[in-house]
Coordinates of C-alpha atoms in Angstrom, one line a residue:
Chain A
X1 CA 8.6 11.8 -14.4
X2 CA 9.4 9.6 -17.3
X3 CA 9.8 6.1 -15.8
X4 CA 10.1 4.4 -19.2
X5 CA 13.3 6.4 -19.8
X6 CA 14.7 5.3 -16.4
X7 CA 13.9 1.6 -17.2
X8 CA 15.4 1.9 -20.7
X9 CA 18.6 3.3 -19.3
X10 CA 18.7 0.7 -16.5
X11 CA 18.3 -2.1 -19.0
X12 CA 21.0 -0.6 -21.2
X13 CA 23.4 -0.5 -18.3
X14 CA 22.6 -4.1 -17.3
X15 CA 22.9 -5.3 -20.8
X16 CA 26.3 -3.6 -21.1
X17 CA 27.4 -5.6 -18.1
X18 CA 25.6 -8.8 -19.2
X19 CA 27.8 -11.4 -17.6
X20 CA 28.0 -9.6 -14.3
X21 CA 24.3 -8.9 -14.3
X22 CA 23.5 -12.6 -15.0
X23 CA 25.8 -13.9 -12.4
X24 CA 24.3 -11.5 -9.9
X25 CA 20.8 -12.5 -10.4
X26 CA 21.6 -16.2 -10.6
X27 CA 21.0 -16.7 -6.9
X28 CA 17.7 -14.9 -7.2
X29 CA 16.8 -17.0 -10.3
X30 CA 17.6 -20.3 -8.5
X31 CA 15.7 -19.2 -5.3
X32 CA 12.6 -18.1 -7.1
X33 CA 12.7 -21.1 -9.5
X34 CA 12.9 -23.5 -6.5
X35 CA 10.1 -21.8 -4.6
X36 CA 7.7 -21.6 -7.6
X37 CA 8.5 -25.0 -8.9
X38 CA 7.7 -26.5 -5.5
X39 CA 4.5 -24.4 -5.4
X40 CA 3.4 -25.7 -8.8
X41 CA 4.3 -29.2 -7.9
X42 CA 2.5 -28.8 -4.6
X43 CA -0.6 -27.8 -6.5
X44 CA -0.2 -30.8 -8.7
X45 CA 0.2 -33.1 -5.7
X46 CA -2.8 -31.6 -4.0
X47 CA -4.8 -32.0 -7.1
X48 CA -3.6 -35.6 -7.4
X49 CA -4.5 -36.3 -3.8
X50 CA -8.0 -34.9 -4.2
X51 CA -8.3 -36.8 -7.4
X52 CA -7.4 -40.0 -5.7
X53 CA -10.0 -39.2 -3.1
X54 CA -12.5 -38.8 -5.9
X55 CA -13.9 -42.3 -5.3
X56 CA -15.0 -41.2 -1.9
X57 CA -17.5 -38.4 -1.8
X58 CA -17.4 -35.8 0.9
X59 CA -20.9 -36.9 1.8
X60 CA -19.9 -40.5 2.4
X61 CA -18.0 -42.4 5.1
X62 CA -17.1 -46.0 5.6
X63 CA -17.6 -48.0 8.7
X64 CA -15.6 -51.2 9.4
X65 CA -14.6 -53.2 12.4
X66 CA -11.5 -52.3 14.4
X67 CA -8.5 -54.5 13.7
X68 CA -8.8 -56.6 16.8
X69 CA -12.5 -57.3 16.3
X70 CA -13.9 -60.6 15.4
X71 CA -15.1 -60.0 11.8
X72 CA -17.8 -62.7 12.1
X73 CA -19.2 -61.1 15.2
X74 CA -18.8 -57.6 13.8
X75 CA -20.7 -58.2 10.6
X76 CA -23.8 -56.2 10.2
X77 CA -27.2 -57.5 9.1
X78 CA -28.3 -56.1 5.8
X79 CA -31.8 -55.5 7.3
X80 CA -30.2 -53.5 10.1
X81 CA -28.3 -51.4 7.6
X82 CA -31.4 -50.7 5.6
X83 CA -32.9 -49.2 8.8
X84 CA -30.0 -46.9 9.4
X85 CA -31.4 -44.0 7.3
X86 CA -34.4 -43.9 9.5
X87 CA -32.6 -44.3 12.8
X88 CA -29.4 -42.1 12.4
X89 CA -29.8 -38.4 11.9
X90 CA -28.3 -37.0 8.7
X91 CA -27.9 -40.5 7.2
X92 CA -29.8 -40.9 4.0
X93 CA -28.6 -44.2 2.8
X94 CA -26.4 -47.1 4.0
X95 CA -25.1 -49.8 1.7
X96 CA -22.6 -52.6 1.6
X97 CA -19.1 -51.4 0.8
X98 CA -16.5 -53.3 -1.0
X99 CA -17.1 -56.2 -3.3
X100 CA -16.3 -59.8 -3.9
X101 CA -14.4 -61.7 -6.5
X102 CA -16.7 -63.6 -8.9
X103 CA -16.4 -65.3 -12.3
X104 CA -18.3 -63.3 -14.9
X105 CA -18.9 -64.1 -18.5
X106 CA -19.0 -61.6 -21.4
X107 CA -19.8 -63.4 -24.6
X108 CA -17.6 -66.4 -24.6
X109 CA -15.0 -64.9 -22.3
X110 CA -14.9 -65.9 -18.7
X111 CA -12.9 -63.9 -16.2
X112 CA -12.5 -63.5 -12.5
X113 CA -13.5 -60.0 -11.7
X114 CA -14.1 -57.8 -8.7
X115 CA -17.8 -57.1 -8.4
X116 CA -20.0 -55.1 -6.0
X117 CA -22.4 -52.4 -5.4
X118 CA -21.9 -49.2 -7.3
X119 CA -21.9 -45.9 -5.6
X120 CA -25.0 -43.9 -5.5
X121 CA -24.3 -41.2 -8.0
X122 CA -25.8 -38.5 -5.8
X123 CA -23.0 -39.0 -3.4
X124 CA -20.0 -39.6 -5.6
X125 CA -17.7 -37.3 -7.2
X126 CA -17.5 -37.4 -10.9
X127 CA -15.6 -40.2 -12.7
X128 CA -15.2 -39.8 -16.4
X129 CA -17.5 -41.9 -18.5
X130 CA -16.3 -43.5 -21.7
X131 CA -19.5 -45.0 -23.0
X132 CA -23.2 -44.8 -22.0
X133 CA -24.0 -43.6 -18.5
X134 CA -23.6 -44.2 -14.8
X135 CA -26.0 -46.0 -12.6
X136 CA -29.1 -43.8 -12.4
X137 CA -31.4 -43.1 -9.5
X138 CA -34.0 -45.3 -11.1
X139 CA -31.6 -48.2 -11.6
X140 CA -31.0 -48.0 -7.8
X141 CA -34.6 -47.4 -6.8
X142 CA -35.9 -50.3 -8.9
X143 CA -32.9 -52.6 -8.3
X144 CA -32.5 -53.1 -12.0
X145 CA -30.3 -55.7 -13.5
X146 CA -27.9 -53.3 -15.0
X147 CA -24.1 -52.8 -14.6
X148 CA -21.4 -50.4 -15.2
X149 CA -18.0 -51.7 -16.3
X150 CA -14.9 -49.9 -15.1
X151 CA -11.8 -49.1 -17.2
X152 CA -10.0 -52.2 -16.0
X153 CA -13.1 -54.4 -16.4
X154 CA -13.3 -53.2 -20.0
X155 CA -9.7 -54.2 -20.5
X156 CA -10.1 -57.5 -18.7
X157 CA -12.8 -58.6 -21.0
X158 CA -11.0 -57.2 -24.0
X159 CA -14.1 -55.4 -25.0
X160 CA -14.0 -53.5 -28.3
X161 CA -15.9 -50.4 -29.1
X162 CA -19.1 -49.5 -27.2
X163 CA -20.4 -52.5 -25.2
X164 CA -23.5 -50.9 -23.8
X165 CA -26.7 -52.9 -24.4
X166 CA -24.9 -56.2 -24.4
X167 CA -25.0 -58.3 -21.3
X168 CA -22.7 -59.6 -18.7
X169 CA -23.4 -62.8 -16.7
X170 CA -22.5 -63.4 -13.1
X171 CA -23.5 -66.8 -12.0
X172 CA -27.0 -67.2 -13.4
X173 CA -27.8 -63.5 -13.3
X174 CA -27.6 -61.4 -16.4
X175 CA -26.8 -57.7 -16.3
X176 CA -27.2 -55.3 -19.1
X177 CA -24.2 -53.0 -19.5
X178 CA -25.3 -49.4 -19.4
X179 CA -22.0 -47.7 -19.2
X180 CA -18.2 -47.9 -19.3
X181 CA -16.1 -45.7 -17.0
X182 CA -13.0 -43.9 -18.1
X183 CA -9.7 -44.0 -16.3
X184 CA -10.1 -43.5 -12.6
X185 CA -7.0 -43.8 -10.6
X186 CA -8.5 -44.2 -7.1
X187 CA -6.5 -47.2 -6.2
X188 CA -4.8 -46.1 -3.1
X189 CA -7.8 -45.8 -0.8
X190 CA -8.9 -48.9 1.2
X191 CA -12.4 -50.1 0.4
X192 CA -12.7 -47.8 -2.5
X193 CA -15.0 -48.9 -5.1
X194 CA -12.6 -49.5 -7.8
X195 CA -14.4 -52.6 -8.9
X196 CA -14.4 -54.1 -12.3
X197 CA -18.1 -54.3 -12.5
X198 CA -20.7 -52.5 -10.4
X199 CA -24.4 -53.0 -10.1
X200 CA -27.1 -51.0 -8.2
X201 CA -26.7 -51.7 -4.5
X202 CA -30.2 -53.1 -3.9
X203 CA -29.5 -55.5 -6.7
X204 CA -26.2 -56.4 -5.2
X205 CA -27.8 -56.9 -1.8
X206 CA -30.6 -59.0 -3.1
X207 CA -28.4 -61.6 -4.9
X208 CA -24.9 -61.4 -3.6
X209 CA -24.9 -60.7 0.1
X210 CA -25.0 -64.2 1.5
X211 CA -26.1 -64.8 5.0
X212 CA -27.6 -61.3 5.2
X213 CA -24.4 -60.0 6.8
X214 CA -21.8 -57.5 5.7
X215 CA -18.6 -56.3 7.2
X216 CA -17.9 -53.1 5.5
X217 CA -20.7 -50.5 5.1
X218 CA -20.9 -47.2 3.4
X219 CA -23.1 -44.4 4.8
X220 CA -24.2 -41.4 2.9
X221 CA -25.1 -38.1 4.5
X222 CA -27.4 -35.3 3.6
X223 CA -25.1 -32.7 5.0
X224 CA -21.4 -33.3 4.6
X225 CA -20.5 -30.6 7.2
X226 CA -21.9 -32.8 10.0
X227 CA -19.6 -35.7 9.2
X228 CA -18.1 -35.9 12.7
X229 CA -21.4 -35.9 14.6
X230 CA -22.9 -38.4 12.1
X231 CA -20.0 -40.7 12.4
X232 CA -20.3 -40.6 16.2
X233 CA -24.0 -41.2 16.0
X234 CA -23.4 -44.2 13.6
X235 CA -20.8 -45.7 16.0
X236 CA -23.3 -45.3 18.9
X237 CA -26.0 -46.9 16.8
X238 CA -23.8 -49.8 16.0
X239 CA -22.7 -50.1 19.7
X240 CA -26.4 -50.2 20.6
X241 CA -27.0 -52.8 17.9
X242 CA -24.0 -55.1 18.5
X243 CA -23.2 -54.5 22.1
X244 CA -20.1 -52.8 23.6
X245 CA -17.6 -55.6 22.8
X246 CA -17.5 -54.9 19.1
X247 CA -15.5 -51.8 18.1
X248 CA -15.9 -50.1 14.8
X249 CA -14.1 -47.3 13.2
X250 CA -14.9 -44.8 10.5
X251 CA -12.9 -43.5 7.6
X252 CA -13.8 -40.5 5.5
X253 CA -12.3 -38.0 3.1
X254 CA -11.3 -35.7 5.9
X255 CA -9.4 -38.4 7.8
X256 CA -7.3 -38.9 4.7
X257 CA -6.9 -35.2 3.9
X258 CA -5.7 -34.5 7.4
X259 CA -2.6 -36.7 6.9
X260 CA -1.9 -35.2 3.5
X261 CA -2.3 -31.6 4.9
X262 CA 0.3 -32.4 7.5
X263 CA 2.8 -33.4 4.8
X264 CA 2.1 -30.3 2.8
X265 CA 2.5 -28.0 5.8
X266 CA 5.9 -29.5 6.3
X267 CA 6.9 -29.0 2.7
X268 CA 5.6 -25.4 2.8
X269 CA 7.8 -24.6 5.8
X270 CA 10.9 -26.1 4.2
X271 CA 10.2 -24.2 1.0
X272 CA 9.7 -20.9 2.9
X273 CA 13.1 -21.5 4.5
X274 CA 14.8 -22.2 1.2
X275 CA 13.2 -19.1 -0.2
X276 CA 14.3 -16.9 2.7
X277 CA 17.9 -18.1 2.6
X278 CA 18.1 -17.8 -1.2
X279 CA 16.5 -14.3 -1.0
X280 CA 19.1 -13.2 1.5
X281 CA 22.1 -14.6 -0.5
X282 CA 20.7 -13.2 -3.8
X283 CA 20.0 -9.8 -2.1
X284 CA 23.5 -9.5 -0.8
X285 CA 24.8 -10.2 -4.3
X286 CA 22.6 -7.4 -5.7
X287 CA 23.6 -5.1 -2.9
X288 CA 27.3 -5.8 -3.7
X289 CA 27.0 -5.3 -7.5
X290 CA 25.0 -2.1 -7.0
X291 CA 27.6 -0.7 -4.7
X292 CA 30.3 -1.6 -7.3
X293 CA 28.1 0.0 -10.0
X294 CA 27.8 3.2 -7.9
X295 CA 31.5 3.3 -7.2
X296 CA 32.4 2.7 -10.9
X297 CA 30.1 5.5 -12.0
X298 CA 31.0 8.1 -9.4
X299 CA 32.0 10.6 -12.1
X300 CA 28.8 9.9 -14.0
X301 CA 26.8 10.6 -10.9
X302 CA 28.8 13.8 -10.3
X303 CA 28.1 14.8 -13.9
X304 CA 24.4 14.1 -13.6
X305 CA 24.2 16.1 -10.4
X306 CA 26.2 19.0 -11.9
X307 CA 23.9 19.3 -14.9
X308 CA 20.9 19.5 -12.5
X309 CA 19.7 16.0 -11.5
X310 CA 18.1 16.1 -8.1
X311 CA 19.0 13.7 -5.4
X312 CA 15.7 12.0 -5.9
X313 CA 16.3 11.6 -9.7
X314 CA 19.7 10.0 -9.0
X315 CA 18.2 7.8 -6.3
X316 CA 15.4 6.7 -8.7
X317 CA 18.0 5.9 -11.4
X318 CA 19.9 3.4 -9.2
X319 CA 16.8 2.1 -7.5
X320 CA 15.3 1.3 -10.8
X321 CA 18.5 -0.4 -11.9
X322 CA 18.3 -2.6 -8.8
X323 CA 14.6 -3.2 -9.5
X324 CA 15.3 -4.1 -13.1
X325 CA 18.0 -6.5 -11.9
X326 CA 15.8 -8.2 -9.3
X327 CA 12.7 -8.0 -11.5
X328 CA 14.6 -9.7 -14.4
X329 CA 15.8 -12.4 -12.0
X330 CA 12.4 -13.0 -10.6
X331 CA 10.8 -13.1 -14.0
X332 CA 13.3 -15.7 -15.2
X333 CA 12.8 -17.6 -12.0
X334 CA 9.0 -17.5 -12.5
X335 CA 9.3 -18.8 -16.0
X336 CA 11.8 -21.5 -15.1
X337 CA 9.9 -22.5 -11.9
X338 CA 6.5 -22.8 -13.7
X339 CA 8.1 -24.7 -16.6
X340 CA 10.0 -27.1 -14.4
X341 CA 7.1 -27.6 -12.0
X342 CA 4.7 -28.2 -14.9
X343 CA 7.0 -30.6 -16.6
X344 CA 7.6 -32.7 -13.5
X345 CA 3.9 -32.5 -12.8
X346 CA 3.0 -33.7 -16.2
X347 CA 5.6 -36.5 -16.5
X348 CA 5.3 -37.8 -12.9
X349 CA 2.3 -36.7 -10.9
X350 CA -0.3 -36.6 -13.7
X351 CA 0.9 -39.9 -15.0
X352 CA 0.5 -41.5 -11.7
X353 CA -2.7 -39.9 -10.6
X354 CA -4.5 -39.0 -13.8
X355 CA -5.4 -35.7 -12.4
X356 CA -4.4 -32.5 -14.1
X357 CA -4.2 -29.7 -11.6
X358 CA -4.3 -26.1 -12.8
X359 CA -1.0 -24.2 -12.5
X360 CA -1.3 -21.6 -9.8
X361 CA -0.3 -18.6 -12.0
X362 CA -1.6 -15.9 -9.7
X363 CA 0.2 -17.3 -6.7
X364 CA 3.4 -17.8 -8.7
X365 CA 3.3 -14.2 -10.0
X366 CA 2.5 -13.0 -6.5
X367 CA 5.6 -14.8 -5.1
X368 CA 7.8 -13.4 -7.8
X369 CA 6.5 -9.9 -7.2
X370 CA 7.0 -10.2 -3.5
X371 CA 10.5 -11.5 -4.0
X372 CA 11.3 -8.6 -6.3
X373 CA 9.9 -6.0 -4.0
X374 CA 11.6 -7.4 -0.9
X375 CA 15.0 -7.8 -2.6
X376 CA 14.8 -4.3 -4.2
X377 CA 13.6 -2.5 -1.1
X378 CA 16.0 -4.3 1.2
X379 CA 19.1 -4.3 -0.9
X380 CA 18.6 -1.7 -3.7
X381 CA 17.8 1.2 -1.5
X382 CA 21.2 1.7 0.2
X383 CA 23.3 1.8 -2.9
X384 CA 20.8 4.2 -4.6
X385 CA 20.9 6.4 -1.5
X386 CA 24.7 6.4 -1.5
X387 CA 24.6 7.5 -5.2
X388 CA 22.0 10.2 -4.4
X389 CA 23.9 11.7 -1.5
X390 CA 27.3 11.9 -3.3
X391 CA 28.9 15.3 -3.2
X392 CA 29.0 16.4 -6.9
X393 CA 32.3 18.2 -6.5
X394 CA 34.1 15.2 -5.0
X395 CA 32.3 12.8 -7.4
X396 CA 33.5 14.8 -10.4
X397 CA 37.0 14.8 -9.1
X398 CA 36.9 11.0 -8.6
X399 CA 39.4 9.0 -10.6
Chain G
X1 CA 26.1 47.2 -9.0
X2 CA 24.3 46.3 -12.2
X3 CA 21.0 44.5 -11.3
X4 CA 20.9 42.9 -14.7
X5 CA 24.4 41.3 -14.2
X6 CA 24.6 37.6 -15.0
X7 CA 26.8 37.1 -12.0
X8 CA 27.1 39.3 -8.9
X9 CA 29.5 38.1 -6.2
X10 CA 29.6 40.1 -3.0
X11 CA 32.3 39.6 -0.3
X12 CA 32.2 35.9 -0.7
X13 CA 34.4 33.8 1.5
X14 CA 34.8 30.0 1.7
X15 CA 36.4 28.3 4.5
X16 CA 36.9 24.5 4.6
X17 CA 36.8 23.1 8.1
X18 CA 39.2 20.1 8.1
X19 CA 38.8 19.3 11.8
X20 CA 41.9 20.9 13.4
X21 CA 42.8 23.1 10.4
X22 CA 40.6 25.7 8.8
X23 CA 41.5 26.4 5.2
X24 CA 40.4 29.8 3.9
X25 CA 40.1 29.1 0.1
X26 CA 38.4 32.5 -0.6
X27 CA 39.0 35.5 1.6
X28 CA 36.4 38.0 0.4
X29 CA 35.9 38.1 -3.3
X30 CA 33.6 40.6 -5.1
X31 CA 33.0 41.1 -8.8
X32 CA 30.2 41.2 -11.3
X33 CA 29.9 39.7 -14.7
X34 CA 27.5 41.3 -17.1
X35 CA 25.5 39.4 -19.7
X36 CA 27.4 38.6 -22.8
X37 CA 30.8 38.8 -21.2
X38 CA 33.6 36.3 -21.8
X39 CA 35.7 36.0 -18.7
X40 CA 38.7 33.9 -17.9
X41 CA 39.6 33.1 -14.3
X42 CA 43.3 32.5 -13.7
X43 CA 45.5 31.7 -10.9
X44 CA 48.1 29.3 -9.6
X45 CA 47.0 26.1 -7.9
X46 CA 45.7 26.9 -4.4
X47 CA 44.7 30.3 -5.4
X48 CA 41.0 29.4 -4.9
X49 CA 40.0 29.4 -8.5
X50 CA 38.5 25.9 -8.3
X51 CA 36.6 26.9 -5.2
X52 CA 35.3 30.0 -7.0
X53 CA 34.3 27.9 -9.9
X54 CA 32.4 25.5 -7.7
X55 CA 30.6 28.4 -6.1
X56 CA 29.8 30.0 -9.4
X57 CA 28.6 26.6 -10.6
X58 CA 26.2 26.3 -7.6
X59 CA 27.9 23.1 -6.7
X60 CA 28.8 24.6 -3.3
X61 CA 27.6 27.5 -1.0
X62 CA 29.8 30.3 0.2
X63 CA 30.7 30.5 3.9
X64 CA 29.8 34.2 4.0
X65 CA 28.8 36.7 1.4
X66 CA 26.2 36.7 -1.3
X67 CA 26.1 35.3 -4.8
X68 CA 23.4 36.4 -7.2
X69 CA 23.1 34.4 -10.3
X70 CA 20.8 35.9 -12.9
X71 CA 19.4 38.1 -10.1
X72 CA 18.6 35.1 -7.9
X73 CA 20.3 34.8 -4.5
X74 CA 21.7 31.3 -4.6
X75 CA 24.0 31.6 -1.5
X76 CA 21.5 30.0 0.9
X77 CA 19.6 27.5 -1.3
X78 CA 19.2 23.9 -0.4
X79 CA 20.7 21.0 -2.4
X80 CA 17.7 20.3 -4.6
X81 CA 17.1 24.0 -5.2
X82 CA 20.7 24.3 -6.3
X83 CA 20.2 21.4 -8.6
X84 CA 17.2 23.2 -10.1
X85 CA 19.4 26.3 -10.6
X86 CA 22.2 24.3 -12.2
X87 CA 19.6 22.7 -14.5
X88 CA 18.0 26.0 -15.7
X89 CA 20.7 28.6 -15.4
X90 CA 24.1 26.9 -15.9
X91 CA 25.9 24.9 -18.5
X92 CA 29.1 23.0 -17.6
X93 CA 32.0 22.1 -19.7
X94 CA 34.7 20.0 -18.0
X95 CA 38.3 19.2 -18.7
X96 CA 37.5 15.5 -18.9
X97 CA 34.4 16.0 -21.1
X98 CA 32.4 13.7 -18.8
X99 CA 30.2 12.2 -21.5
X100 CA 28.2 9.0 -20.8
X101 CA 30.4 6.4 -22.6
X102 CA 27.7 4.1 -24.0
X103 CA 25.4 6.8 -25.0
X104 CA 25.1 8.5 -28.4
X105 CA 26.1 12.2 -28.8
X106 CA 22.5 13.1 -29.2
X107 CA 21.4 11.4 -26.0
X108 CA 24.3 12.9 -24.1
X109 CA 23.3 16.4 -25.2
X110 CA 19.6 15.6 -24.4
X111 CA 20.4 14.5 -20.8
X112 CA 19.8 17.8 -19.0
X113 CA 16.4 18.1 -20.9
X114 CA 15.5 14.7 -19.5
X115 CA 16.0 16.0 -15.9
X116 CA 14.1 19.1 -16.9
X117 CA 11.1 16.8 -17.8
X118 CA 11.1 17.6 -21.5
X119 CA 9.4 15.0 -23.7
X120 CA 11.7 12.7 -25.7
X121 CA 10.8 14.0 -29.2
X122 CA 11.4 17.6 -28.2
X123 CA 14.6 16.6 -26.3
X124 CA 16.0 15.0 -29.5
X125 CA 15.0 17.9 -31.7
X126 CA 16.7 20.4 -29.3
X127 CA 19.7 18.3 -28.9
X128 CA 20.2 17.8 -32.6
X129 CA 19.9 21.6 -33.0
X130 CA 22.7 22.2 -30.4
X131 CA 24.9 19.6 -32.1
X132 CA 24.5 21.4 -35.4
X133 CA 25.4 24.6 -33.7
X134 CA 28.8 23.2 -32.6
X135 CA 29.4 21.7 -36.0
X136 CA 28.5 18.1 -35.3
X137 CA 25.3 17.7 -37.2
X138 CA 26.8 14.6 -38.9
X139 CA 27.9 12.9 -35.6
X140 CA 24.5 12.8 -33.9
X141 CA 24.5 9.0 -33.4
X142 CA 28.2 8.5 -32.7
X143 CA 29.2 7.4 -29.3
X144 CA 32.0 9.3 -27.4
X145 CA 34.5 6.6 -28.2
X146 CA 33.9 7.1 -31.9
X147 CA 34.7 10.8 -31.6
X148 CA 37.9 12.7 -31.3
X149 CA 38.8 14.7 -28.2
X150 CA 37.8 17.9 -29.8
X151 CA 34.5 16.5 -31.0
X152 CA 33.8 15.1 -27.6
X153 CA 34.3 18.5 -26.0
X154 CA 32.0 20.0 -28.6
X155 CA 29.4 17.5 -27.6
X156 CA 29.9 18.6 -24.0
X157 CA 29.5 22.2 -25.1
X158 CA 26.3 21.3 -26.9
X159 CA 25.1 19.6 -23.7
X160 CA 25.9 22.6 -21.7
X161 CA 23.9 24.8 -24.0
X162 CA 20.9 22.6 -24.5
X163 CA 19.0 24.2 -21.6
X164 CA 19.7 27.7 -22.9
X165 CA 21.6 28.6 -19.7
X166 CA 22.3 32.1 -18.4
X167 CA 26.0 31.3 -18.0
X168 CA 28.3 28.8 -19.6
X169 CA 31.0 27.6 -17.1
X170 CA 34.1 25.9 -18.6
X171 CA 36.7 24.4 -16.3
X172 CA 40.0 23.9 -18.1
X173 CA 38.1 23.0 -21.3
X174 CA 41.2 22.6 -23.3
X175 CA 43.2 20.8 -20.6
X176 CA 43.0 17.4 -22.4
X177 CA 43.4 18.7 -26.0
X178 CA 46.3 19.4 -28.2
X179 CA 47.0 23.0 -29.2
X180 CA 45.4 22.7 -32.7
X181 CA 42.2 21.3 -31.3
X182 CA 42.4 23.9 -28.5
X183 CA 42.5 26.6 -31.0
X184 CA 39.5 25.1 -32.8
X185 CA 37.6 24.9 -29.5
X186 CA 38.4 28.5 -28.7
X187 CA 36.8 29.3 -32.0
X188 CA 33.7 27.7 -30.9
X189 CA 33.6 29.7 -27.6
X190 CA 34.4 32.8 -29.6
X191 CA 31.5 32.1 -31.8
X192 CA 29.1 31.4 -28.9
X193 CA 30.2 34.6 -27.2
X194 CA 29.6 36.6 -30.3
X195 CA 26.1 35.1 -30.4
X196 CA 25.5 36.6 -26.9
X197 CA 26.5 33.8 -24.6
X198 CA 28.0 34.7 -21.2
X199 CA 31.1 32.5 -20.7
X200 CA 33.3 32.0 -17.7
X201 CA 36.3 29.9 -18.2
X202 CA 38.8 28.7 -15.6
X203 CA 42.3 28.0 -17.0
X204 CA 45.9 28.3 -16.2
X205 CA 46.9 28.6 -19.9
X206 CA 47.7 32.2 -20.8
X207 CA 47.1 31.5 -24.5
X208 CA 43.6 30.1 -23.8
X209 CA 42.8 33.0 -21.4
X210 CA 43.9 35.4 -24.1
X211 CA 40.8 34.5 -26.0
X212 CA 38.6 35.9 -23.3
X213 CA 37.7 39.6 -23.2
X214 CA 38.4 39.9 -19.5
X215 CA 40.7 38.1 -17.1
X216 CA 40.2 37.8 -13.3
X217 CA 43.4 36.7 -11.6
X218 CA 43.3 35.1 -8.2
X219 CA 46.0 34.5 -5.6
X220 CA 45.6 33.2 -2.1
X221 CA 41.9 33.5 -2.2
X222 CA 41.8 37.1 -3.3
X223 CA 41.4 38.9 -6.6
X224 CA 44.7 40.4 -7.5
X225 CA 43.9 41.6 -11.0
X226 CA 40.8 42.1 -13.0
X227 CA 41.1 43.7 -16.4
X228 CA 40.0 43.6 -20.0
X229 CA 42.3 41.9 -22.5
X230 CA 41.5 44.4 -25.2
X231 CA 39.8 41.7 -27.3
X232 CA 36.3 42.1 -28.8

């Protein structure tokens, strides 16, 4: 069975009826384009969201008072927080979260900046580094007077080149700059540590937590999978510490993801519906044009059968013609969909989030393949069967 | 009965059941055609000659009776088996040529070989050979629309011969051609017959039939006359 020959002939026939073939597959092209573009965009969005969540590690959660709580009463003593890792299972560290606005000096420049404890690198997801390094375990353990400047901090001070090694002054404390972070678009999360300048949290606690009390705390876990139990334990521990009248709540990556997942589930259902409708419309178009093709070529079919083509060979010919038609449509749809999706992703989502998500090629090709198969099987089989079962005598007599 | 006959038709009838009416197109026809014969089948319309041609061409099955083609009983074969017989044993030439319009002469001729599963290089070589045989060696890559009626019919003849069939069946082969071209085409048939081809031709044109060596005349589904023309 020489399939290449069948395909060659099918494409020759389709090419001979160019306009008709194009118009027929237009519906399929639009449907597949829409579905794949939204898939690619979805991947971009998902990538963007997880990128935005990058500031909050899976192994971290934040505790803060409920909205109706009295913040003064709800504040947690630093000394209590330091005991948390011994008293709450799975908690390995607890530190102040958030920061404060201070005036800092770099050379002769004075600027009001946001300033706070830097995340423990063991528990944060990667942020790109432009110069130097991040805060190290030793910086944290020894409470060194070092700091890391974020992208916006770098801009604020109008720093030029590599500033590591020079110092930054906050009040009467000097901090040696050890690193500058790259662009990190994590600005949509509350209490995320998108601060201009960060120092090791013991250092921050020692000099900048006044009155030994903090309102927002960040807890780090050994095992991220036990986040729910650990959060419950932490809330219990706080209730025990502060009494039942103060309510706290937790926020973690999962809580954010849950909301996002809901939106994506909705989008997926809508896209699936669009896909199904366009598939049906496109399929009917292909069914129609294939029936026309069979009718037009009745004599040709009669001739082919007279010279010895079997029913299967005739069936195959028209089936492959339908397959070539739908396959062509799906291929164009795939290319257009990925192109449009990638372009929109590049010019909108990546610009906003700074996250480049990989294009889901395998899934796109899979979708196009499934579309092709379904359309061909559902709408290409009947015309091919009609052609195959034509009576050669009547077909040859057909005018 | 000659066991080596190309065609051996025994008491064949064909009745079309059109619901209320039964049409007896053939009412018991028997004849044999030996290898190398050149036979014309004639008769007025409604005589059953088209029906007989369809049966001889294995496009249809007789209602009763037996039909042996090249010693194979084809009267009870299924559709796909008949297709295989048409592919291997028969070559068709039609009144309307029935060439594929967008396809070159070469590919048209090679078409039966495609269904026979012959590789493309061998197909093209065989097809080119057949085209040369009908005098169209220089028209191999022409499309039907670029050929005259006579040339198109010669392409059709080349196609009918490409599988080296036992019998060449021609149904009004000159029906769409002018008399000069008809004469030329008759020359081609003559030539093929002299080379040993068994040819059966349906026609209502006495001049055309006169080229055959034997004429079978039908009327009302029966053979009324079967005699040599004295040619050859």
